[in-house]
Coordinates of C-alpha atoms in Angstrom, one line a residue:
M1 CA 15.7 -47.2 165.2
T2 CA 18.4 -45.1 166.6
T3 CA 17.6 -42.1 168.8
K4 CA 19.7 -39.0 168.9
T5 CA 21.1 -38.2 172.4
A6 CA 20.4 -34.7 173.5
R7 CA 23.6 -32.6 174.0
R8 CA 24.0 -31.6 177.7
Q9 CA 24.8 -28.1 178.7
C10 CA 27.0 -26.7 181.3
R11 CA 25.1 -25.3 184.4
G12 CA 27.6 -22.5 184.7
C13 CA 27.7 -20.8 181.2
S14 CA 25.2 -23.0 179.3
S15 CA 27.8 -24.0 176.8
R16 CA 27.6 -27.5 175.2
L17 CA 29.5 -30.1 177.3
A18 CA 32.0 -32.6 175.6
A19 CA 30.6 -35.9 174.9
D20 CA 33.1 -37.6 177.5
N21 CA 32.5 -35.0 180.2
R22 CA 30.3 -36.6 182.9
S23 CA 30.3 -33.7 185.2
A24 CA 27.7 -30.8 185.2
L25 CA 30.3 -28.1 184.4
C26 CA 32.6 -27.4 181.4
V27 CA 36.4 -27.4 181.9
R28 CA 36.5 -23.6 182.0
C29 CA 33.8 -23.2 184.6
V30 CA 35.5 -25.9 186.8
R31 CA 38.7 -24.0 186.6
R32 CA 37.1 -20.7 187.3
R33 CA 35.2 -22.1 190.4
H34 CA 38.4 -23.6 191.7
M35 CA 40.1 -20.2 191.3
A36 CA 39.2 -18.7 194.7
T37 CA 41.8 -15.9 194.3
A38 CA 42.9 -13.8 191.4
P39 CA 45.8 -15.1 189.3
V40 CA 49.3 -13.7 189.7
L41 CA 49.9 -12.1 186.4
P42 CA 53.4 -11.5 184.7
D43 CA 54.9 -8.0 185.2
S44 CA 54.5 -7.2 181.6
F45 CA 50.7 -7.6 181.9
W46 CA 50.4 -4.4 183.9
D47 CA 52.2 -2.4 181.1
V48 CA 49.4 -2.7 178.6
E49 CA 48.5 0.8 177.4
E50 CA 44.9 0.8 178.4
L51 CA 45.8 -0.4 181.9
Y52 CA 48.4 2.2 182.3
A53 CA 46.1 5.0 181.2
A54 CA 43.5 3.7 183.7
F55 CA 46.0 3.8 186.5
A56 CA 46.9 7.3 185.5
T57 CA 43.4 8.5 186.2
R58 CA 43.4 7.3 189.7
D59 CA 40.0 5.9 189.2
F60 CA 39.8 2.2 190.5
G61 CA 36.6 1.8 188.4
R62 CA 38.5 2.3 185.3
V63 CA 41.3 0.1 186.6
L64 CA 38.8 -2.8 187.2
R65 CA 37.3 -2.4 183.7
A66 CA 40.8 -2.2 182.0
Y67 CA 42.0 -5.2 184.1
R68 CA 39.1 -7.4 182.8
R69 CA 39.6 -6.3 179.2
A70 CA 43.3 -7.1 179.4
C71 CA 42.5 -10.5 181.0
G72 CA 40.2 -11.3 178.1
P73 CA 36.7 -12.8 178.0
D74 CA 37.3 -15.6 180.5
V75 CA 37.4 -13.1 183.3
R76 CA 33.9 -11.9 184.1
Q77 CA 32.6 -9.4 186.6
S78 CA 31.4 -12.2 188.8
D79 CA 35.0 -13.6 188.8
V80 CA 36.4 -10.2 190.0
A81 CA 33.6 -9.9 192.5
R82 CA 34.5 -13.1 194.1
W83 CA 38.3 -12.2 194.2
L84 CA 37.3 -8.9 195.8
G85 CA 34.8 -10.2 198.3
I86 CA 32.0 -8.2 197.0
T87 CA 28.9 -8.8 194.7
Q88 CA 28.8 -8.7 190.9
G89 CA 26.4 -5.7 191.0
Q90 CA 29.0 -3.7 193.0
V91 CA 31.7 -4.4 190.5
S92 CA 29.4 -3.3 187.8
R93 CA 28.6 0.0 189.7
I94 CA 32.2 0.7 190.3
E95 CA 33.2 0.1 186.8
R96 CA 30.4 2.5 185.6
R97 CA 31.4 4.9 188.3
H98 CA 27.9 4.8 189.8
S99 CA 29.6 3.8 193.0
L100 CA 32.8 5.8 193.5
A101 CA 35.8 3.7 194.9
D102 CA 37.3 6.4 196.9
D103 CA 37.8 4.5 200.2
L104 CA 41.6 3.9 200.2
V105 CA 41.2 1.1 202.8
K106 CA 38.9 -0.9 200.5
V107 CA 41.0 0.0 197.4
D108 CA 44.1 -0.9 199.1
G109 CA 42.6 -4.4 199.9
W110 CA 41.3 -4.8 196.3
A111 CA 44.6 -3.9 194.9
K112 CA 46.3 -6.6 196.9
A113 CA 43.6 -9.2 196.0
L114 CA 44.3 -8.5 192.3
H115 CA 48.1 -8.5 192.9
I116 CA 48.5 -5.1 191.4
P117 CA 52.2 -4.0 191.6
Q118 CA 52.9 -1.0 193.8
R119 CA 54.6 0.7 191.0
C120 CA 51.3 1.1 189.2
L121 CA 49.4 2.6 192.0
W122 CA 48.9 6.3 193.1
F123 CA 48.9 5.4 196.8
T124 CA 51.3 3.3 199.0
L125 CA 50.1 -0.3 199.8
T126 CA 49.9 -1.1 203.4
I127 CA 52.6 -3.5 204.5
E128 CA 51.7 -6.9 206.1
S129 CA 54.0 -9.6 207.4
H130 CA 53.4 -11.9 204.5
D131 CA 52.8 -9.3 201.8
A132 CA 54.3 -10.4 198.5
Y133 CA 54.3 -7.0 197.1
Q134 CA 57.3 -4.6 196.7
S135 CA 57.2 -1.1 197.9
V136 CA 58.1 1.7 195.6
D137 CA 61.7 1.9 197.0
D138 CA 62.1 -1.7 196.5
D139 CA 61.5 -1.5 192.7
P140 CA 64.9 -0.9 191.2
I141 CA 65.5 0.9 188.0
L142 CA 67.7 -2.2 186.9
P143 CA 67.3 -5.9 187.9
S144 CA 68.9 -7.0 191.2
S145 CA 72.1 -9.2 190.9
H146 CA 70.7 -11.7 193.5
R147 CA 70.0 -15.2 192.0
E148 CA 66.5 -15.9 193.2
E149 CA 63.8 -18.0 191.7
G150 CA 63.1 -16.8 188.1
D151 CA 65.8 -14.2 188.4
E152 CA 67.8 -16.0 185.5
V153 CA 65.0 -15.6 183.1
R154 CA 64.5 -11.8 183.9
R155 CA 68.3 -11.3 183.7
R156 CA 68.5 -12.8 180.2
G157 CA 65.3 -10.6 179.3
F158 CA 67.2 -7.6 180.5
L159 CA 70.3 -8.4 178.7
K160 CA 68.3 -8.8 175.4
V161 CA 66.7 -5.4 175.8
V162 CA 70.0 -3.7 176.7
T163 CA 71.9 -5.3 173.7
T164 CA 69.4 -4.0 171.3
T165 CA 69.9 -0.5 172.1
G166 CA 73.3 -0.1 170.2
V167 CA 75.2 0.4 173.5
G168 CA 77.9 -2.2 174.1
V169 CA 77.4 -4.3 177.3
V170 CA 80.6 -5.4 178.9
G171 CA 81.0 -8.1 181.7
G172 CA 77.4 -9.6 181.6
S173 CA 78.5 -12.5 183.6
L174 CA 79.4 -10.1 186.4
L175 CA 75.8 -9.7 187.1
T176 CA 75.8 -12.8 189.2
G177 CA 79.5 -12.4 190.6
S178 CA 80.6 -11.4 194.1
E179 CA 81.6 -7.9 193.1
S180 CA 78.0 -7.3 191.9
R181 CA 76.6 -8.7 195.2
R182 CA 78.8 -6.4 197.2
Q183 CA 77.6 -3.3 195.1
A184 CA 74.0 -4.4 195.7
T185 CA 74.2 -4.5 199.5
A186 CA 76.7 -1.6 199.9
S187 CA 75.5 1.5 201.9
P188 CA 74.0 4.2 199.9
N189 CA 76.3 6.9 198.6
T190 CA 75.8 10.5 199.5
V191 CA 74.3 12.5 196.5
G192 CA 75.2 16.1 196.5
N193 CA 73.9 19.2 194.6
A194 CA 76.9 18.7 192.1
D195 CA 75.6 15.3 191.0
V196 CA 72.2 16.6 190.4
E197 CA 73.5 19.6 188.5
I198 CA 75.6 17.4 186.2
V199 CA 72.7 15.2 185.4
R200 CA 70.7 18.3 184.5
E201 CA 73.6 19.8 182.4
M202 CA 73.9 16.5 180.5
T203 CA 70.2 16.3 179.9
K204 CA 70.2 19.9 178.7
A205 CA 73.0 19.1 176.2
F206 CA 71.3 16.2 174.9
R207 CA 68.0 18.0 174.5
T208 CA 69.6 20.8 172.6
I209 CA 70.9 18.4 170.0
D210 CA 67.6 16.5 169.9
N211 CA 65.5 19.6 169.3
R212 CA 67.9 20.7 166.5
H213 CA 68.6 17.6 164.7
G214 CA 66.1 14.9 165.9
G215 CA 66.6 11.8 168.0
G216 CA 67.3 9.6 164.9
H217 CA 71.1 10.3 165.1
G218 CA 72.3 6.9 166.4
H219 CA 75.4 8.0 168.0
V220 CA 73.6 10.7 170.1
R221 CA 70.9 8.4 171.2
A222 CA 73.4 5.8 172.2
A223 CA 75.4 8.5 174.1
A224 CA 72.3 9.5 176.1
R225 CA 71.4 5.9 176.9
S226 CA 74.9 5.3 177.9
Y227 CA 75.0 8.2 180.3
L228 CA 71.7 7.1 181.7
E229 CA 72.8 3.6 182.3
S230 CA 76.4 4.4 183.6
T231 CA 75.8 7.4 185.7
A232 CA 72.1 8.4 186.4
E233 CA 70.9 4.8 187.1
P234 CA 73.8 4.1 189.7
L235 CA 73.0 7.2 191.5
L236 CA 69.3 6.3 191.8
R237 CA 70.3 2.8 192.9
N238 CA 73.0 3.6 195.5
G239 CA 72.0 7.2 196.5
R240 CA 68.3 6.9 197.4
G241 CA 67.3 9.0 200.5
R242 CA 64.7 11.3 201.8
S243 CA 66.4 14.6 201.6
K244 CA 65.7 17.6 199.3
T245 CA 68.7 16.7 197.2
E246 CA 67.5 13.2 196.7
A247 CA 64.1 14.5 195.5
Q248 CA 66.0 16.7 193.2
L249 CA 68.0 13.8 191.8
L250 CA 64.8 12.0 191.2
C251 CA 63.3 14.9 189.2
A252 CA 66.6 15.4 187.3
S253 CA 66.7 11.7 186.4
A254 CA 63.1 11.7 185.3
E255 CA 63.9 14.5 182.9
L256 CA 66.6 12.3 181.4
Y257 CA 64.4 9.3 181.1
Q258 CA 61.8 11.5 179.4
L259 CA 64.3 12.5 176.8
A260 CA 65.3 9.0 176.2
G261 CA 61.6 8.3 175.7
W262 CA 61.3 11.1 173.1
M263 CA 64.5 9.8 171.3
S264 CA 63.1 6.4 171.1
Y265 CA 59.8 7.8 170.0
D266 CA 61.7 9.7 167.3
T267 CA 63.2 6.5 165.9
G268 CA 59.9 4.6 165.8
H269 CA 60.5 2.5 168.8
L270 CA 57.1 3.3 170.5
A271 CA 57.4 0.5 173.1
D272 CA 60.8 1.6 174.3
G273 CA 59.6 5.2 174.4
A274 CA 56.7 4.2 176.5
S275 CA 58.9 2.2 178.9
Y276 CA 61.1 5.2 179.5
L277 CA 58.2 7.5 180.2
R278 CA 56.7 5.1 182.7
K279 CA 60.0 5.1 184.6
A280 CA 60.1 8.9 184.4
L281 CA 56.6 9.1 185.8
R282 CA 57.5 6.7 188.7
L283 CA 60.4 8.9 189.6
C284 CA 58.1 12.0 189.6
N285 CA 55.6 10.2 191.8
D286 CA 58.5 9.3 194.2
A287 CA 59.6 12.8 194.3
Q288 CA 56.0 14.0 194.8
D289 CA 56.5 16.6 192.2
D290 CA 53.0 17.3 190.6
A291 CA 54.3 19.6 187.9
L292 CA 56.9 17.1 186.4
T293 CA 54.3 14.3 186.9
A294 CA 51.8 16.3 184.7
E295 CA 54.5 16.8 182.1
M296 CA 55.2 12.9 181.9
Q297 CA 51.4 12.3 181.6
A298 CA 51.1 14.8 178.9
A299 CA 54.0 13.3 176.9
M300 CA 52.4 9.9 177.2
S301 CA 49.2 11.4 176.0
H302 CA 51.0 12.8 173.1
H303 CA 52.6 9.3 172.2
A304 CA 49.1 7.7 172.5
A305 CA 47.6 10.3 170.1
F306 CA 50.4 9.7 167.7
F307 CA 49.9 5.9 167.8
S308 CA 46.2 6.4 167.1
Q309 CA 46.9 8.6 164.0
T310 CA 49.2 6.1 162.2
N311 CA 47.0 4.8 159.4
E312 CA 47.0 1.6 157.5
F313 CA 49.2 2.9 154.7
L314 CA 52.0 3.9 157.2
S315 CA 51.6 1.1 159.8
P316 CA 49.8 -1.9 158.2
N317 CA 50.5 -4.0 161.3
I318 CA 48.6 -1.8 163.7
K319 CA 44.8 -2.8 163.9
A320 CA 42.0 -0.3 163.7
Q321 CA 40.9 -1.4 167.2
D322 CA 44.2 -0.5 168.7
R323 CA 44.2 3.0 167.1
V324 CA 40.7 3.6 168.7
H325 CA 42.1 2.4 172.0
G326 CA 45.1 4.8 171.5
A327 CA 42.8 7.8 171.2
G328 CA 41.0 6.8 174.3
S329 CA 44.2 6.5 176.2
A330 CA 45.4 9.8 174.9
V331 CA 42.3 11.3 176.5
D332 CA 42.5 9.5 179.7
L333 CA 46.3 10.4 180.1
A334 CA 45.6 14.1 179.3
M335 CA 42.8 14.1 182.0
A336 CA 45.2 12.7 184.5
A337 CA 47.9 15.3 183.5
R338 CA 45.3 18.0 183.9
Q339 CA 44.6 17.0 187.4
S340 CA 48.3 16.9 188.2
A341 CA 48.8 20.3 186.5
K342 CA 46.0 21.9 188.6
R343 CA 47.6 20.6 191.8
S344 CA 50.9 22.2 190.6
G345 CA 49.3 25.7 190.2
L346 CA 51.3 26.3 186.9
W347 CA 49.1 28.0 184.6
A348 CA 51.4 27.2 181.5
L349 CA 51.1 23.5 182.5
Q350 CA 47.4 23.7 182.9
S351 CA 47.2 25.3 179.4
E352 CA 49.4 22.6 177.8
T353 CA 47.6 19.6 179.4
A354 CA 44.2 21.1 178.3
A355 CA 45.4 21.4 174.8
M356 CA 46.4 17.7 175.0
E357 CA 43.0 16.7 176.1
A358 CA 41.5 18.8 173.2
H359 CA 43.5 16.9 170.6
G360 CA 42.7 13.5 172.1
L361 CA 39.0 14.4 172.0
A362 CA 39.3 15.6 168.5
L363 CA 40.6 12.2 167.4
Q364 CA 37.6 10.7 169.0
K365 CA 35.4 13.2 166.9
D366 CA 34.1 14.8 170.1
R367 CA 33.9 18.3 168.7
K368 CA 32.0 19.9 171.7
G369 CA 34.3 18.5 174.3
S370 CA 37.3 19.4 172.2
I371 CA 36.4 23.0 171.7
S372 CA 35.6 23.3 175.4
A373 CA 39.2 22.0 176.3
L374 CA 40.7 24.5 173.8
R375 CA 38.9 27.3 175.5
D376 CA 40.3 26.1 178.9
A377 CA 43.8 26.1 177.3
E378 CA 43.4 29.7 176.0
N379 CA 42.1 31.0 179.5
H380 CA 44.9 29.3 181.3
F381 CA 47.4 30.7 178.8
S382 CA 46.1 34.2 179.4
R383 CA 47.1 33.9 183.2
I384 CA 50.7 33.0 182.7
A385 CA 52.1 36.5 182.7
G386 CA 54.2 37.1 185.9
Q387 CA 54.2 33.4 186.9
E388 CA 57.6 31.7 186.8
S389 CA 57.9 28.3 185.1
P390 CA 60.5 25.7 185.6
A391 CA 63.3 25.6 183.2
W392 CA 62.1 22.2 181.6
L393 CA 58.8 24.0 180.6
G394 CA 60.7 26.7 178.7
Y395 CA 59.6 25.4 175.3
F396 CA 55.9 26.3 176.0
D397 CA 54.9 29.6 174.4
A398 CA 52.3 31.1 172.1
A399 CA 54.0 29.3 169.1
Y400 CA 53.9 25.8 170.7
L401 CA 50.2 26.3 171.8
S402 CA 49.2 27.5 168.3
A403 CA 50.6 24.2 166.9
K404 CA 48.4 22.3 169.3
F405 CA 45.4 24.3 168.3
A406 CA 46.2 23.8 164.7
H407 CA 46.4 20.1 165.1
T408 CA 43.3 19.8 167.0
L409 CA 41.1 22.0 164.5
R410 CA 42.5 20.3 161.5
D411 CA 41.5 16.8 163.0
L412 CA 38.1 18.4 163.7
G413 CA 37.8 19.3 160.0
L414 CA 38.1 23.0 160.7
T415 CA 40.8 23.6 158.4
R416 CA 40.3 27.3 157.8
D417 CA 40.5 28.1 161.5
A418 CA 43.4 25.7 161.8
E419 CA 45.4 27.6 159.2
G420 CA 45.8 30.8 161.1
F421 CA 47.2 28.9 164.1
A422 CA 49.5 26.9 161.9
R423 CA 51.0 30.1 160.6
R424 CA 51.4 31.6 163.9
S425 CA 53.3 28.3 165.1
L426 CA 56.1 29.0 162.7
E427 CA 56.9 32.2 164.6
M428 CA 59.0 30.2 167.1
N429 CA 62.3 30.7 168.7
D430 CA 65.6 29.5 167.2
G431 CA 66.9 26.2 168.4
Y432 CA 63.7 24.2 167.7
E433 CA 64.5 23.1 164.0
R434 CA 62.6 19.8 164.4
G435 CA 59.5 21.6 165.7
R436 CA 59.7 24.2 162.9
L437 CA 59.8 21.3 160.5
F438 CA 56.8 19.6 162.0
N439 CA 54.8 22.8 161.9
T440 CA 55.7 23.4 158.3
I441 CA 54.3 20.0 157.4
L442 CA 51.3 20.6 159.6
L443 CA 50.6 23.9 157.6
A444 CA 51.0 22.0 154.3
S445 CA 48.5 19.3 155.3
I446 CA 46.0 22.0 156.3
V447 CA 46.3 23.8 153.0
A448 CA 46.0 20.4 151.1
E449 CA 42.8 19.7 152.9
Q450 CA 41.4 23.0 151.6
G451 CA 42.2 21.9 148.0
R452 CA 44.9 24.4 147.5
V453 CA 47.2 21.8 145.8
E454 CA 50.0 24.1 144.3
E455 CA 50.5 26.0 147.7
A456 CA 50.6 22.7 149.7
C457 CA 53.2 21.3 147.3
F458 CA 55.3 24.5 147.6
I459 CA 55.3 24.2 151.4
G460 CA 55.8 20.5 151.2
E461 CA 58.9 20.9 149.1
Q462 CA 60.3 23.4 151.8
A463 CA 59.6 20.6 154.5
V464 CA 61.5 18.0 152.4
Q465 CA 64.4 20.3 151.9
M466 CA 64.4 21.0 155.7
A467 CA 64.3 17.3 156.6
E468 CA 67.7 16.8 155.2
S469 CA 69.3 17.9 158.5
V470 CA 66.7 16.3 160.8
R471 CA 66.5 12.6 161.5
S472 CA 63.2 11.6 162.9
V473 CA 60.8 8.9 162.1
R474 CA 58.0 11.4 163.0
V475 CA 59.1 13.6 160.1
I476 CA 58.7 10.6 157.7
Y477 CA 55.3 9.8 159.1
N478 CA 54.1 13.4 158.8
L479 CA 55.3 13.8 155.3
A480 CA 53.9 10.5 154.2
D481 CA 50.6 11.6 155.7
L482 CA 50.9 14.9 153.6
G483 CA 51.3 12.6 150.5
Q484 CA 48.1 10.8 151.5
R485 CA 46.2 14.0 151.7
L486 CA 47.4 14.8 148.2
A487 CA 46.7 11.2 146.8
E488 CA 43.7 12.3 144.7
H489 CA 45.8 14.8 142.8
R490 CA 48.7 12.4 142.2
N491 CA 48.4 12.8 138.3
S492 CA 49.1 16.6 138.4
D493 CA 52.6 17.5 137.5
I494 CA 53.2 19.5 140.7
V495 CA 52.1 16.7 143.0
Q496 CA 54.3 14.1 141.1
T497 CA 57.4 16.5 141.4
L498 CA 56.8 16.7 145.4
F499 CA 56.4 12.8 145.3
R500 CA 59.7 12.2 143.5
K501 CA 61.5 14.5 146.0
M502 CA 59.8 12.6 148.8
S503 CA 60.7 9.2 147.3
D504 CA 64.4 10.4 146.8
R505 CA 64.4 10.9 150.7
G506 CA 63.1 7.5 151.4
I507 CA 59.6 8.8 152.3
P508 CA 56.8 6.5 151.1
T509 CA 54.1 8.0 148.7
P510 CA 50.8 6.7 147.3
T511 CA 52.7 6.1 144.0
S512 CA 55.8 4.2 145.4

């Protein structure tokens, strides 16, 4: 009679051991127990949206939690505890914010233990003789031309990114030539006020075109990127310093990177847009400019909110779980922006960032929190009078804030309250044709949600006509979203007329 041998279990995780495994541990536990230190992860790992949002909050507990999630189920709290030299219970309390990690000496050591790059942190890592981390100033905007181990792979990756932007790249082989090496080791050039002013004037010119016609015009986007790569980035590489002028250069370049991020966002290249905004945020941190830092964090929150709203009809490749994470990231980034805005002392910026948090909370269906944030935005806005704002914040006014209120109230289901703000948002200054188009579509969507189909279609047809002069993927998304809101009335003549006009413009409809 044959007896069945009992399957042995791993002493580490209780999983079943393979029949040919003679040890007391499974392969995974053996590997984990032999890993006394945290793995060195690729640079791209740290650009995961959830991780970046956690870094923006300056809360190491959130960073730890996001780090473990990004690593996957194989990394447990006990693993992180071993790498940090603390207990699993301490890791749990830090992640749940029951034990605040506000001791920078400890956080500095933990960041090094997890091999977190300096560019991600809100403080400067202490320098040790054998430290493998780069300081902020050692993190170039473009890859170095020196041929060190692994550099060839990074160089090929960089060329691949650049050649997809539509801007011609000439002399790629020179990246490893003697001339390139001489430039890399050359003394920094002196950057004057004229250099900074030229960067700002060019950014202003590109922004004017972008606001009027959208970022989808290829030649305009290519020109902006070309100027960024040929002029602004060399100034940053070869003209770094500690003077007031250098800080102004960092801020002026950050504004240009931000514009490039919005243009990428306008063409549907969300990853490129996020990359540009991250670079802009680093420059703001280098310049220690809280106001501009808040502006970049608010822009990133806006991107995350948009990402979370793209539904299956518009973006079938985006998972529902990723959309939920997008809404969470929008809130985290808005909270970080509010902290930076508060430090800046600018009421307009505090109002804007509070409105961004309100919208993110609305997407999470947190009605109480969202309304509270809207009240904060209104209170801050009432205190703007008499306070001078920077030129880059000139777009923020009652019409802009009204649009944010309308978006938030619509997504909370309060469409009657949202309608008044949507109509107020159309009382905007000239020169913002794209914004006027967005707000027109917003009003149409709110009216559609109230069941006023004929009026919604009338406003929608106005928006389709306005879209002829604006190139923006966001316009397509928003009009397609309007179509979804009218889908249940698709058999009515007036809705079919609107859908035909949308289809003629290449905008997807529920019937196409």
